[in-house]
Short mmCIF file of C-alpha atoms in Angstrom, two decimals:
data_model
loop_
_atom_site.label_atom_id
_atom_site.label_comp_id
_atom_site.label_asym_id
_atom_site.label_seq_id
_atom_site.Cartn_x
_atom_site.Cartn_y
_atom_site.Cartn_z
CA MET A 1 0.00 0.00 0.00
CA ILE A 2 1.33 3.45 -0.91
CA ILE A 3 0.87 6.38 1.49
CA GLN A 4 2.25 9.91 1.59
CA ALA A 5 5.05 10.80 3.99
CA GLY A 6 2.93 13.65 5.35
CA ASP A 7 0.31 11.21 6.66
CA VAL A 8 1.99 11.05 10.06
CA ASN A 9 -0.63 8.72 11.58
CA ALA A 10 -0.33 6.17 8.74
CA MET A 11 3.47 6.33 8.94
CA GLN A 12 3.36 5.64 12.68
CA ARG A 13 0.90 2.74 12.31
CA ALA A 14 2.80 0.99 9.51
CA ASN A 15 4.53 -2.28 10.37
CA SER A 16 7.41 -0.89 8.31
CA VAL A 17 7.94 1.64 5.54
CA ARG A 18 10.14 1.79 2.45
CA PHE A 19 10.95 4.81 0.27
CA GLU A 20 13.73 6.33 -1.81
CA HIS A 21 15.00 9.87 -1.36
CA GLY A 22 18.07 11.47 -2.86
CA GLY A 23 19.29 8.18 -4.31
CA THR A 24 19.16 6.33 -0.98
CA VAL A 25 16.65 3.62 -0.07
CA TYR A 26 15.22 3.88 3.43
CA GLU A 27 13.45 0.96 5.07
CA GLY A 28 12.36 0.20 8.62
CA VAL A 29 9.87 0.92 11.37
CA VAL A 30 9.12 4.59 12.06
CA GLN A 31 10.44 5.26 15.57
CA TRP A 32 9.80 9.01 15.52
CA ILE A 33 8.19 11.38 13.00
CA GLU A 34 7.42 15.09 13.10
CA ASP A 35 5.67 17.49 10.73
CA ASN A 36 8.18 20.30 10.12
CA ASP A 37 5.31 22.79 9.73
CA SER A 38 4.09 22.13 13.27
CA VAL A 39 4.53 24.99 15.74
CA LEU A 40 6.35 22.51 17.98
CA SER A 41 8.79 21.41 15.27
CA HIS A 42 12.52 21.81 15.83
CA GLU A 43 13.19 21.64 12.05
CA LYS A 44 11.77 24.93 10.71
CA ASN A 45 14.32 25.18 7.87
CA HIS A 46 12.60 22.40 5.89
CA PRO A 47 8.95 23.53 5.49
CA GLY A 48 6.58 21.20 3.66
CA CYS A 49 8.56 18.19 4.89
CA VAL A 50 8.64 15.67 7.70
CA SER A 51 11.55 14.65 9.90
CA LEU A 52 11.81 11.03 10.94
CA MET A 53 13.94 8.27 12.39
CA LEU A 54 13.67 4.60 11.42
CA SER A 55 14.45 1.49 13.47
CA THR A 56 17.50 0.97 11.25
CA GLY A 57 19.03 4.18 12.60
CA GLN A 58 18.42 6.07 9.36
CA THR A 59 17.26 9.64 9.91
CA MET A 60 15.96 12.36 7.63
CA ASN A 61 14.76 15.92 8.15
CA ASP A 62 13.73 16.92 4.62
CA LEU A 63 11.37 14.25 3.27
CA PRO A 64 8.60 16.06 1.32
CA LYS A 65 5.13 15.40 2.72
CA THR A 66 4.02 14.41 -0.80
CA ALA A 67 6.69 11.69 -1.12
CA ALA A 68 5.31 8.24 -1.91
CA VAL A 69 6.05 5.73 0.86
CA GLU A 70 5.42 2.00 0.59
CA ARG A 71 3.72 0.74 3.72
CA THR A 72 4.78 -2.87 4.25
#
């Protein structure tokens, strides 16, 4: 099933996710995710994106909310 990165609830509920960004493949369980447009966000320099950390240790702070993510 394909979801958008900006669907924070779906990203958190997924057993695992898989997506490609900037030539790198990311895959794992979402441990932490934040909407960069939130007033509580610490990552204001990447608007329109989400920041996240996967169980594999991979992190990202500039994944566009519209990015296609495979929910596995």
